[in-house]
Coordinates of C-alpha atoms in Angstrom, one line a residue:
M1 CA 24.6 -19.7 -35.4
V2 CA 20.9 -19.4 -36.4
N3 CA 18.0 -20.9 -34.3
A4 CA 15.6 -23.4 -36.6
P5 CA 12.1 -22.6 -35.8
A6 CA 10.4 -25.3 -33.7
E7 CA 6.8 -26.2 -34.1
K8 CA 5.5 -24.7 -30.7
K9 CA 7.3 -23.6 -27.6
K10 CA 6.8 -26.4 -25.1
L11 CA 6.8 -26.0 -21.1
P12 CA 9.0 -26.3 -18.9
S13 CA 11.3 -23.9 -20.8
W14 CA 14.4 -22.7 -19.9
W15 CA 13.5 -19.7 -17.6
H16 CA 10.7 -21.5 -16.4
E17 CA 11.6 -22.1 -12.9
G18 CA 13.4 -18.9 -12.5
T19 CA 16.5 -16.9 -14.2
T20 CA 18.9 -14.2 -13.5
I21 CA 18.6 -11.6 -15.2
Y22 CA 21.6 -9.0 -15.7
Q23 CA 21.0 -6.0 -17.4
V24 CA 23.2 -4.1 -19.6
Y25 CA 22.7 -0.3 -20.9
P26 CA 25.2 -0.5 -23.8
A27 CA 26.3 3.2 -24.1
S28 CA 27.8 2.6 -20.3
F29 CA 28.6 -0.8 -19.8
K30 CA 32.3 -0.6 -21.1
D31 CA 33.9 1.4 -24.1
D32 CA 36.5 -0.7 -26.0
N33 CA 37.1 1.5 -29.3
G34 CA 38.0 4.3 -27.2
D35 CA 35.3 7.3 -28.1
G36 CA 33.6 7.9 -24.7
L37 CA 30.8 5.6 -25.3
G38 CA 30.0 2.1 -24.7
D39 CA 30.1 -0.2 -27.3
L40 CA 29.4 -4.0 -28.1
R41 CA 33.0 -5.0 -28.1
G42 CA 33.0 -3.4 -24.8
L43 CA 30.5 -6.1 -23.7
I44 CA 32.1 -9.3 -25.5
N45 CA 35.4 -8.7 -24.2
K46 CA 33.2 -8.8 -20.3
L47 CA 31.2 -11.7 -20.9
P48 CA 33.7 -13.9 -18.3
Y49 CA 33.0 -11.0 -15.7
L50 CA 29.4 -11.4 -16.0
K51 CA 29.5 -15.3 -16.2
S52 CA 31.8 -15.1 -13.2
L53 CA 29.0 -13.4 -11.4
G54 CA 26.4 -16.8 -11.3
I55 CA 24.0 -14.7 -14.0
D56 CA 22.4 -16.9 -16.2
T57 CA 20.7 -14.6 -18.9
I58 CA 22.1 -10.6 -20.4
W59 CA 19.1 -8.5 -21.1
L60 CA 20.9 -5.5 -23.7
S61 CA 19.1 -2.6 -23.8
P62 CA 18.8 -1.0 -26.8
H63 CA 21.4 -0.6 -29.3
Y64 CA 19.4 -0.5 -32.4
K65 CA 20.3 2.1 -35.6
S66 CA 18.5 5.0 -34.0
P67 CA 19.4 9.0 -33.6
R68 CA 19.1 8.6 -30.0
V69 CA 17.0 11.5 -29.3
D70 CA 15.8 9.1 -26.5
E71 CA 19.0 7.1 -25.9
G72 CA 18.3 4.3 -28.3
Y73 CA 14.4 3.7 -27.6
D74 CA 13.2 5.6 -31.1
I75 CA 14.7 3.2 -33.4
S76 CA 15.2 3.9 -37.3
D77 CA 15.9 0.7 -38.3
Y78 CA 15.2 -2.4 -36.4
Q79 CA 17.8 -4.8 -38.6
D80 CA 20.7 -2.5 -38.0
I81 CA 23.0 -1.4 -35.2
H82 CA 23.4 2.2 -33.8
E83 CA 26.9 2.7 -35.5
P84 CA 29.0 3.9 -32.6
F85 CA 28.0 0.7 -31.2
G86 CA 29.4 -1.8 -33.6
N87 CA 27.7 -3.6 -36.9
M88 CA 25.9 -6.7 -37.4
D89 CA 29.1 -8.8 -37.4
D90 CA 29.5 -7.5 -33.6
C91 CA 26.0 -8.0 -33.0
Q92 CA 26.0 -11.6 -34.3
E93 CA 29.4 -12.2 -32.5
L94 CA 28.3 -11.4 -29.2
I95 CA 25.2 -13.5 -29.3
D96 CA 27.2 -16.5 -30.8
K97 CA 29.5 -15.9 -27.5
V98 CA 27.0 -15.2 -25.2
H99 CA 25.6 -18.8 -25.9
S100 CA 29.3 -20.2 -25.7
H101 CA 29.5 -19.4 -22.1
G102 CA 26.3 -21.4 -21.1
L103 CA 24.3 -17.8 -20.9
K104 CA 21.1 -16.7 -22.9
I105 CA 20.4 -13.2 -24.2
L106 CA 17.4 -10.9 -24.3
F107 CA 17.2 -8.1 -26.7
D108 CA 14.9 -4.8 -26.0
L109 CA 11.7 -4.9 -28.2
V110 CA 10.6 -1.3 -28.9
V111 CA 7.5 -1.5 -31.2
N112 CA 5.0 0.6 -29.2
H113 CA 6.6 3.2 -31.0
C114 CA 9.8 4.0 -33.7
S115 CA 12.1 6.9 -35.0
D116 CA 10.6 9.8 -36.8
Q117 CA 13.6 8.8 -39.2
H118 CA 12.5 5.2 -39.5
D119 CA 11.3 5.0 -43.2
W120 CA 7.8 3.6 -42.5
F121 CA 6.9 7.0 -40.5
K122 CA 8.8 8.8 -43.3
E123 CA 6.3 7.4 -46.1
S124 CA 3.6 7.5 -43.5
R125 CA 3.9 11.7 -43.3
S126 CA 4.4 12.4 -46.5
S127 CA 1.0 12.7 -47.6
K128 CA -2.4 12.0 -46.7
T129 CA -3.1 9.1 -49.4
N130 CA 0.4 6.9 -48.8
P131 CA -0.2 3.6 -48.1
K132 CA 1.5 3.7 -45.0
R133 CA -0.5 6.4 -43.3
D134 CA -2.5 4.5 -41.3
W135 CA 0.1 2.6 -40.1
F136 CA 0.7 5.8 -37.5
H137 CA -2.0 7.7 -35.6
W138 CA -3.2 10.9 -37.5
R139 CA -5.9 13.5 -36.7
P140 CA -6.9 16.6 -37.5
A141 CA -6.7 19.8 -35.5
K142 CA -9.3 21.5 -33.3
Y143 CA -9.7 25.3 -33.5
D144 CA -11.5 27.2 -30.9
A145 CA -13.7 29.9 -31.6
D146 CA -10.9 32.4 -32.1
G147 CA -9.8 30.2 -34.7
V148 CA -6.9 29.0 -32.8
R149 CA -5.6 25.4 -33.5
H150 CA -5.3 22.8 -30.8
P151 CA -4.4 19.3 -30.9
P152 CA -7.0 16.4 -30.8
N153 CA -7.4 16.3 -26.7
N154 CA -5.7 17.1 -23.6
W155 CA -3.4 14.1 -22.8
R156 CA 0.0 14.6 -21.7
T157 CA 3.1 12.5 -22.6
C158 CA 5.2 10.5 -20.2
F159 CA 8.0 13.1 -20.6
G160 CA 5.5 16.4 -20.4
G161 CA 3.7 18.1 -22.9
S162 CA 1.2 17.1 -25.3
V163 CA 0.9 13.6 -26.8
W164 CA 0.3 15.4 -30.5
E165 CA 3.1 16.8 -32.5
W166 CA 1.6 19.0 -35.8
D167 CA 3.2 17.9 -39.0
E168 CA 3.4 20.7 -41.8
T169 CA 3.6 18.6 -44.5
T170 CA 0.2 16.7 -44.2
E171 CA -1.1 19.6 -41.6
E172 CA -2.2 17.3 -39.0
Y173 CA -1.1 16.1 -35.5
Y174 CA 0.4 12.6 -35.3
L175 CA 0.5 10.8 -31.8
H176 CA 3.5 10.1 -29.5
Y177 CA 3.0 8.8 -26.0
F178 CA 6.9 10.0 -25.5
V179 CA 8.8 12.1 -27.2
P180 CA 7.8 13.7 -30.2
E181 CA 10.4 12.4 -32.3
Q182 CA 8.8 8.8 -31.4
P183 CA 5.8 8.2 -33.1
D184 CA 3.3 5.7 -32.3
F185 CA 2.2 2.8 -34.5
N186 CA -1.6 2.0 -35.2
W187 CA -1.4 -1.3 -34.0
E188 CA -5.3 -1.5 -35.4
N189 CA -3.8 -1.7 -38.9
A190 CA -2.7 -5.8 -39.3
E191 CA -0.4 -4.6 -42.0
T192 CA 1.8 -2.4 -39.5
R193 CA 1.6 -5.5 -37.1
Q194 CA 2.6 -8.2 -39.7
A195 CA 5.8 -5.9 -40.7
I196 CA 6.6 -5.3 -36.9
Y197 CA 6.8 -9.3 -35.9
Q198 CA 8.4 -10.0 -39.4
N199 CA 11.3 -6.6 -39.2
A200 CA 11.6 -7.1 -35.6
V201 CA 11.1 -9.7 -33.8
R202 CA 11.7 -12.9 -36.1
F203 CA 14.8 -11.1 -38.1
W204 CA 16.3 -11.7 -34.1
L205 CA 15.0 -15.2 -33.0
D206 CA 16.5 -16.6 -36.1
R207 CA 20.0 -15.1 -35.0
G208 CA 19.9 -16.5 -31.8
V209 CA 18.0 -14.4 -29.1
D210 CA 16.5 -16.0 -26.6
G211 CA 13.9 -13.2 -26.0
F212 CA 12.8 -10.0 -25.3
R213 CA 12.5 -7.4 -22.9
I214 CA 9.2 -6.1 -24.5
D215 CA 9.2 -1.9 -23.8
T216 CA 5.6 -0.5 -22.9
S217 CA 4.0 -3.8 -23.3
N218 CA 0.6 -3.0 -22.4
M219 CA 0.2 0.6 -24.6
Y220 CA -0.4 -1.3 -27.9
S221 CA -4.2 -1.2 -28.1
V222 CA -5.0 2.8 -27.3
M223 CA -8.8 3.1 -25.4
K224 CA -9.4 6.5 -28.0
Y225 CA -13.1 5.8 -27.9
A226 CA -15.4 7.1 -25.1
A227 CA -18.3 4.8 -24.7
P228 CA -22.0 6.2 -23.3
P229 CA -22.7 5.3 -20.1
R230 CA -25.0 2.2 -21.2
I231 CA -22.2 0.2 -23.0
G232 CA -19.5 1.2 -21.3
A233 CA -18.9 -2.3 -19.2
A234 CA -19.4 -4.1 -22.2
I235 CA -16.8 -2.4 -24.0
R236 CA -14.2 -2.2 -21.4
D237 CA -14.6 -5.8 -21.3
A238 CA -14.0 -6.3 -24.9
E239 CA -11.0 -8.1 -26.3
L240 CA -11.8 -7.7 -30.1
T241 CA -12.5 -4.9 -32.5
L242 CA -15.1 -2.2 -30.7
P243 CA -18.5 -1.8 -32.6
L244 CA -17.4 1.6 -34.0
A245 CA -21.1 2.2 -35.7
L246 CA -21.9 3.0 -31.8
E247 CA -21.8 6.3 -30.4
Y248 CA -18.2 7.2 -29.6
T249 CA -15.9 10.3 -28.9
D250 CA -12.5 9.6 -31.2
F251 CA -9.8 9.9 -28.3
P252 CA -11.4 11.8 -25.6
D253 CA -10.3 14.0 -23.2
A254 CA -8.5 13.0 -19.7
P255 CA -10.3 14.3 -16.3
V256 CA -8.6 17.2 -15.2
V257 CA -6.4 16.8 -12.5
A258 CA -3.9 19.1 -12.9
P259 CA -5.5 22.6 -13.8
D260 CA -2.6 24.7 -14.2
T261 CA -1.6 22.9 -16.9
P262 CA -3.5 22.1 -20.4
W263 CA -2.0 18.3 -20.4
Q264 CA -3.4 16.1 -18.4
P265 CA -2.1 12.2 -17.2
A266 CA -3.7 9.8 -19.4
G267 CA -2.3 6.4 -18.1
Q268 CA -6.1 5.0 -18.0
F269 CA -6.3 5.9 -21.7
M270 CA -2.9 4.5 -22.9
T271 CA -2.4 1.5 -21.3
N272 CA -4.2 -1.8 -21.5
G273 CA -6.9 -0.9 -24.2
P274 CA -10.0 -3.1 -25.2
R275 CA -7.7 -5.0 -28.2
L276 CA -4.4 -5.6 -26.0
K277 CA -4.8 -9.2 -25.4
E278 CA -5.6 -10.1 -28.9
Y279 CA -2.8 -8.2 -30.0
L280 CA -0.4 -9.6 -27.3
R281 CA -1.7 -13.7 -28.3
E282 CA -1.2 -12.8 -31.7
L283 CA 2.4 -11.5 -31.5
R284 CA 2.9 -14.9 -29.4
K285 CA 1.3 -17.1 -32.2
E286 CA 3.1 -15.4 -34.8
A287 CA 6.3 -15.3 -33.7
F288 CA 7.2 -16.3 -30.0
D289 CA 5.6 -19.7 -30.0
H290 CA 7.9 -20.7 -32.8
Y291 CA 11.0 -20.2 -30.7
D292 CA 12.2 -21.6 -27.1
C293 CA 12.2 -17.5 -26.0
L294 CA 11.2 -15.6 -23.2
S295 CA 8.6 -12.7 -23.6
M296 CA 9.3 -10.4 -20.4
G297 CA 6.5 -7.2 -21.0
E298 CA 6.6 -3.4 -19.2
L299 CA 3.3 -3.5 -17.7
P300 CA 2.5 0.1 -16.0
H301 CA -0.7 1.5 -14.7
T302 CA -1.9 -2.5 -13.8
P303 CA -2.6 -2.6 -10.0
E304 CA -5.0 -5.7 -9.8
L305 CA -3.2 -9.0 -9.7
E306 CA -6.4 -10.3 -12.3
K307 CA -5.8 -8.1 -15.2
I308 CA -1.6 -9.1 -14.6
L309 CA -2.8 -12.8 -14.5
S310 CA -5.0 -12.3 -17.8
Y311 CA -1.3 -11.2 -19.6
I312 CA 0.5 -13.7 -18.4
S313 CA -1.0 -16.9 -16.8
T314 CA -0.2 -19.9 -19.0
E315 CA -3.5 -20.0 -20.0
A316 CA -3.5 -16.3 -21.3
E317 CA -0.9 -17.4 -24.0
A318 CA 0.3 -13.9 -24.2
L319 CA 3.2 -12.5 -22.4
D320 CA 5.2 -15.1 -20.1
C321 CA 6.2 -12.4 -17.3
V322 CA 6.0 -9.0 -16.5
I323 CA 7.9 -6.2 -14.9
Q324 CA 5.6 -3.9 -12.5
F325 CA 6.0 -0.3 -11.4
D326 CA 4.5 0.0 -8.3
Q327 CA 7.0 -0.5 -5.9
M328 CA 9.7 1.4 -7.9
D329 CA 7.2 4.4 -7.9
L330 CA 6.8 4.5 -4.4
D331 CA 8.8 7.4 -3.7
H332 CA 7.7 10.1 -6.5
S333 CA 4.3 11.1 -7.1
G334 CA 3.3 11.0 -10.6
G335 CA 1.0 13.0 -11.7
Q336 CA 1.4 16.4 -13.5
Y337 CA 5.2 16.1 -12.3
P338 CA 6.1 12.4 -11.8
L339 CA 9.8 12.7 -10.2
M340 CA 8.2 15.1 -7.3
K341 CA 9.4 13.6 -4.6
K342 CA 6.8 11.5 -2.1
E343 CA 7.1 10.0 1.2
W344 CA 7.4 6.3 1.2
K345 CA 6.7 3.8 4.2
L346 CA 8.2 0.4 4.7
S347 CA 5.0 -1.6 5.0
E348 CA 4.1 -0.3 1.4
F349 CA 6.9 -1.4 0.2
K350 CA 6.6 -4.8 1.9
R351 CA 2.9 -5.1 0.5
L352 CA 3.5 -4.7 -2.9
A353 CA 6.4 -7.1 -2.5
E354 CA 3.6 -9.7 -1.1
F355 CA 1.3 -8.5 -3.9
S356 CA 4.2 -9.5 -6.6
Q357 CA 5.1 -12.5 -4.9
Q358 CA 1.7 -14.2 -5.5
L359 CA 2.6 -14.7 -9.3
A360 CA 5.1 -17.3 -8.1
D361 CA 2.3 -19.3 -6.2
P362 CA 1.8 -22.5 -8.4
K363 CA -1.8 -22.1 -8.1
N364 CA -1.6 -18.8 -10.2
K365 CA 0.1 -20.7 -13.1
A366 CA 2.4 -17.5 -14.1
H367 CA 5.9 -16.6 -13.4
C368 CA 7.2 -13.7 -11.3
L369 CA 10.1 -11.2 -12.1
S370 CA 11.3 -8.7 -9.9
Y371 CA 13.9 -5.5 -9.7
I372 CA 14.9 -2.8 -7.6
E373 CA 17.1 -1.3 -10.4
N374 CA 17.0 -0.8 -14.2
H375 CA 17.6 2.0 -16.8
D376 CA 14.7 3.8 -15.9
Q377 CA 14.9 3.6 -12.2
A378 CA 17.7 5.7 -9.7
R379 CA 19.6 3.7 -7.8
C380 CA 18.3 1.5 -5.1
V381 CA 20.8 2.1 -2.1
S382 CA 20.5 5.9 -2.4
R383 CA 16.4 5.3 -2.7
F384 CA 15.1 2.4 -0.3
A385 CA 18.0 2.4 2.4
S386 CA 21.3 5.0 2.7
D387 CA 24.1 6.1 0.2
A388 CA 26.1 8.0 3.5
P389 CA 29.6 6.7 3.7
Q390 CA 29.2 4.7 6.8
H391 CA 25.9 2.7 5.3
R392 CA 26.1 2.0 1.5
V393 CA 28.1 -1.3 1.4
A394 CA 25.7 -2.8 4.4
S395 CA 22.5 -0.7 2.5
A396 CA 24.0 -2.5 -1.2
K397 CA 24.2 -6.3 1.1
M398 CA 20.6 -5.9 2.8
L399 CA 19.0 -5.1 -0.6
S400 CA 20.5 -7.8 -2.2
T401 CA 19.6 -10.0 0.3
Y402 CA 15.8 -9.0 -0.1
L403 CA 16.1 -9.1 -3.8
L404 CA 17.5 -12.4 -4.2
T405 CA 15.7 -14.5 -1.7
L406 CA 12.4 -13.8 -3.8
S407 CA 10.8 -16.5 -5.8
G408 CA 10.7 -16.9 -9.5
S409 CA 13.4 -14.8 -11.9
I410 CA 15.2 -11.2 -10.8
I411 CA 16.6 -8.7 -12.9
V412 CA 20.1 -7.2 -11.5
Y413 CA 21.2 -4.1 -13.3
E414 CA 24.4 -3.1 -14.0
G415 CA 26.5 -1.6 -11.7
Q416 CA 24.2 -2.9 -8.9
E417 CA 26.4 -5.8 -7.8
I418 CA 29.3 -3.0 -6.6
G419 CA 26.9 -1.0 -4.9
M420 CA 26.7 2.0 -7.2
I421 CA 24.6 4.8 -5.6
N422 CA 23.1 8.3 -7.3
A423 CA 25.0 11.4 -8.5
P424 CA 26.3 13.5 -5.7
K425 CA 23.5 16.5 -4.9
D426 CA 25.6 19.2 -6.7
W427 CA 25.3 17.4 -10.4
D428 CA 22.7 19.1 -12.7
I429 CA 20.7 15.8 -13.4
E430 CA 18.3 16.7 -16.5
A431 CA 14.8 14.5 -16.3
D432 CA 13.6 15.3 -19.8
N433 CA 10.7 17.7 -20.3
T434 CA 9.7 17.7 -17.0
W435 CA 12.7 19.7 -15.3
R436 CA 11.7 22.3 -17.8
E437 CA 8.1 22.3 -17.2
I438 CA 8.7 22.8 -13.3
K439 CA 10.9 25.1 -13.4
A440 CA 8.8 27.1 -16.8
D441 CA 5.6 26.8 -14.4
A442 CA 7.4 27.8 -11.1
E443 CA 8.0 31.2 -13.0
K444 CA 5.1 31.9 -14.1
S445 CA 3.2 31.2 -10.5
G446 CA 5.8 32.8 -8.5
D447 CA 5.9 29.3 -6.5
K448 CA 9.8 29.3 -5.7
S449 CA 9.3 26.2 -3.5
L450 CA 8.5 24.3 -6.9
V451 CA 11.6 24.2 -7.9
E452 CA 13.2 23.4 -4.9
R453 CA 10.8 20.1 -4.9
G454 CA 11.1 19.7 -7.8
R455 CA 14.9 19.4 -7.7
E456 CA 14.9 17.3 -4.5
G457 CA 12.6 14.8 -6.6
I458 CA 15.3 14.4 -9.6
Q459 CA 18.3 14.4 -7.4
L460 CA 16.7 11.2 -5.9
T461 CA 14.6 9.2 -8.7
A462 CA 16.0 10.5 -11.7
R463 CA 16.7 8.2 -14.5
D464 CA 20.0 9.6 -15.6
H465 CA 21.3 8.4 -12.1
A466 CA 21.3 4.6 -13.7
R467 CA 23.1 5.6 -16.9
T468 CA 26.1 7.1 -15.7
P469 CA 29.3 4.8 -16.4
V470 CA 30.0 1.4 -14.5
Q471 CA 32.8 2.1 -12.2
W472 CA 35.5 -0.4 -13.5
D473 CA 38.5 0.0 -11.5
S474 CA 40.3 3.5 -10.3
S475 CA 41.7 4.5 -13.0
T476 CA 41.0 7.8 -14.9
N477 CA 37.0 7.9 -15.5
A478 CA 36.6 4.4 -13.8
G479 CA 38.4 2.3 -16.7
F480 CA 35.0 2.8 -18.7
S481 CA 37.2 3.8 -21.8
T482 CA 40.0 2.2 -23.2
N483 CA 41.2 5.4 -24.0
P484 CA 41.9 7.5 -20.9
N485 CA 41.9 10.8 -22.7
A486 CA 38.3 9.9 -24.1
K487 CA 35.3 11.9 -22.8
P488 CA 32.7 9.9 -21.4
W489 CA 29.4 10.3 -22.6
M490 CA 28.0 11.1 -19.7
R491 CA 29.8 12.3 -16.4
V492 CA 31.8 9.6 -14.3
M493 CA 30.4 9.6 -10.5
E494 CA 33.2 10.7 -8.1
S495 CA 32.1 7.8 -5.8
Y496 CA 34.6 5.3 -8.2
K497 CA 37.9 6.4 -6.5
E498 CA 35.9 5.7 -2.9
G499 CA 35.8 1.8 -3.7
I500 CA 33.1 1.3 -5.6
N501 CA 34.4 0.3 -8.8
V502 CA 35.2 -3.3 -9.6
A503 CA 38.7 -3.9 -9.3
D504 CA 39.0 -3.1 -5.9
Q505 CA 36.2 -5.2 -4.7
E506 CA 37.3 -8.0 -6.4
N507 CA 39.7 -8.4 -4.2
D508 CA 37.8 -7.8 -0.8
P509 CA 36.5 -10.7 0.1
N510 CA 33.6 -8.4 2.3
S511 CA 32.7 -6.6 -0.8
T512 CA 29.6 -6.2 -2.4
L513 CA 30.6 -7.6 -5.7
N514 CA 31.8 -10.7 -3.8
F515 CA 28.5 -10.9 -1.9
Y516 CA 26.3 -10.9 -5.2
R517 CA 28.2 -13.9 -5.8
R518 CA 27.8 -15.5 -2.7
M519 CA 24.3 -14.8 -2.8
L520 CA 23.5 -15.6 -6.7
A521 CA 25.4 -19.1 -5.8
L522 CA 23.4 -19.7 -2.4
R523 CA 20.3 -18.2 -4.6
K524 CA 20.9 -21.6 -6.6
E525 CA 22.2 -24.2 -4.2
H526 CA 19.0 -23.9 -2.0
K527 CA 16.9 -22.9 -5.2
D528 CA 13.8 -24.9 -3.6
L529 CA 13.4 -22.0 -0.9
F530 CA 14.8 -18.6 -3.1
I531 CA 13.3 -19.8 -6.3
L532 CA 10.7 -21.9 -5.9
G533 CA 9.9 -21.4 -2.7
K534 CA 6.5 -19.8 -1.1
F535 CA 6.9 -16.1 0.3
Q536 CA 4.9 -15.3 3.6
L537 CA 5.2 -12.0 5.2
F538 CA 5.4 -11.4 9.0
D539 CA 5.2 -7.9 11.3
K540 CA 3.7 -6.4 8.2
A541 CA 2.8 -3.1 10.2
N542 CA 6.4 -2.4 11.1
E543 CA 8.3 0.5 9.3
K544 CA 11.8 -0.1 10.2
S545 CA 12.6 -4.0 9.5
M546 CA 11.0 -6.4 7.3
V547 CA 10.4 -10.1 8.2
F548 CA 9.6 -13.0 5.7
S549 CA 9.7 -16.8 5.2
K550 CA 10.7 -19.1 2.1
T551 CA 9.2 -22.6 2.3
A552 CA 9.8 -25.4 0.3
Q553 CA 6.4 -26.3 -1.7
D554 CA 6.7 -29.8 -0.1
G555 CA 6.9 -28.1 3.4
S556 CA 10.2 -29.9 4.4
R557 CA 12.2 -27.0 5.0
A558 CA 11.8 -23.2 5.5
A559 CA 14.0 -20.0 5.2
L560 CA 13.7 -17.0 7.5
V561 CA 14.7 -13.8 6.1
V562 CA 15.0 -10.7 8.5
L563 CA 16.4 -7.0 6.9
N564 CA 16.8 -4.0 8.8
F565 CA 15.8 -0.8 6.6
S566 CA 16.7 1.6 9.2
A567 CA 20.6 3.2 10.4
E568 CA 19.2 1.9 14.3
P569 CA 19.2 -0.9 16.1
Q570 CA 15.6 -3.3 15.3
S571 CA 14.9 -6.4 17.0
Y572 CA 12.5 -9.2 15.5
E573 CA 10.6 -12.3 16.3
V574 CA 11.0 -15.6 14.8
P575 CA 7.5 -16.4 14.3
E576 CA 5.8 -19.8 16.0
A577 CA 5.1 -21.9 13.1
L578 CA 9.1 -22.0 12.0
K579 CA 9.9 -22.4 16.2
A580 CA 7.9 -25.5 16.2
K581 CA 9.5 -26.7 13.0
S582 CA 13.0 -27.0 14.2
E583 CA 16.1 -24.6 15.6
G584 CA 17.0 -22.1 13.4
K585 CA 20.5 -22.8 11.8
L586 CA 22.2 -18.9 10.7
L587 CA 22.8 -19.1 6.8
F588 CA 24.4 -15.8 6.8
S589 CA 24.5 -12.4 8.0
T590 CA 25.6 -9.4 6.2
L591 CA 28.0 -8.1 8.6
D592 CA 29.6 -11.5 9.9
G593 CA 27.4 -11.5 12.9
N594 CA 26.5 -14.7 14.6
G595 CA 22.9 -14.0 14.2
E596 CA 21.9 -13.2 18.1
G597 CA 20.4 -10.0 19.5
P598 CA 18.7 -7.1 17.8
L599 CA 19.8 -6.3 13.7
D600 CA 22.5 -3.6 13.7
A601 CA 21.9 -0.9 11.0
Y602 CA 21.1 -2.1 7.6
E603 CA 21.8 -5.8 8.5
A604 CA 20.4 -8.6 7.1
R605 CA 20.3 -12.1 8.6
V606 CA 19.3 -15.5 6.6
F607 CA 18.1 -18.5 8.8
L608 CA 17.4 -21.6 7.8
F609 CA 15.1 -24.4 9.5

């Protein structure tokens, strides 16, 4: 089935009052053909299970043709499928069957960069005169007084090392924010942009896809020119082409904040550049506006409400909603070693939740999107509560209560619904270049503690924790593959033998899985409170518990959500405004209590007023 393009999308759309999105990371979801790697057929066969959860939408992470250097985020053909996952017929069947179950489906849109094996880049690197040369960022080397070659500037990639890679064929550097095999597109080239819109966007919308999660959506415009101070503000606020005739420095160095390495964090240059809104509006006009679809963009390094609204308010005409990073970055440091552990405070977690919920306020004319896990984040139970055997079920239910009572749309990541946890501390979890960089720097400096601190951070926040196979049952390798003798592409965690698997939890009415089902049903039953309600945070300085209310827009009723983020009993007070409304009625307790007395360890309660 193919969507016929409409004249222009008109709100409200299918997602406008909130949708529950379930993210599928295809390599780790379900292996149907028995090769140890998840595939599209495995997802198709599990659609009845996903429907039974009460979700509305599936977000499928990259499944396109790719060398898989960065697990599919290095795409070599936007119009083909990674062969071990299936083929185009399988993909079309998936789209159609998702719709037959009454669900929507989002694909990943990865167009800040592509694979170095994509035909466009192969042409670009073939010669300096190739017509596609300017489709990517190429720059000559810099040479020091001794004639030693250096990259054009000191920017650090998101994974460590320089953002510049030397190419022997044409003897120039090309730009890559991530791994060297992911060259960045030059969005300043209008021909490149049009090729992206047709090749990667409308191609799939025409085949029935209901929208996209847009990878690194605020990195398309590079802040590559440093303006003189007298005109800096004007340049910073500009939305159109910079007046290049003025005096600018091409790709200026980032400030040195990590003096022990030549490569410096450069998020301020890589994100929210001067032409970003122009590009996002053009993408919407050229593609999204012709379909009833959802555009959900990643938005790192953007902590200001005004800036976020400039992308997602209805007047902005750019994105529909954004994935924010600040709350998920609380427990690691960023900077030179992004995964280094950092102590976090619940008061800051709550402040960031309150900040994000402002996007659900009707006066802001925007849409709020919340999550606590995805393919780039470690498991929430291990990070924000407790994965100790005696606490992990209570922790999973408490965190799901938090997430599923927030207004707007929410994302549930595969395995989150059964309370999957981080890998054990004795596992060898890699973290791209960061781990190698830490070990090399520790050896050079003789700082043995650097390795230990780095290992501790990786054990807590490395993204591989979220990429282990989904645990379906208690058979060999958690039933991930139809072939029990197949070696999974990534090691299966032993916790599947301890009740963290779908089959065991299906038969347990008190399981995390069945709690998620009940919560998703309650979320829809009390839509006026949990999806559309006004959020108000209380007791903001408390570092052990979280208390917030959700009030219907007409003020007719309210809910009180109380959450214990600690292993000790915690008392709380019902806000006076709610006491005056009525006597609260316990909707549920995650520990099946009567709602009286202090909260038990990692307990959550919800009251209706």
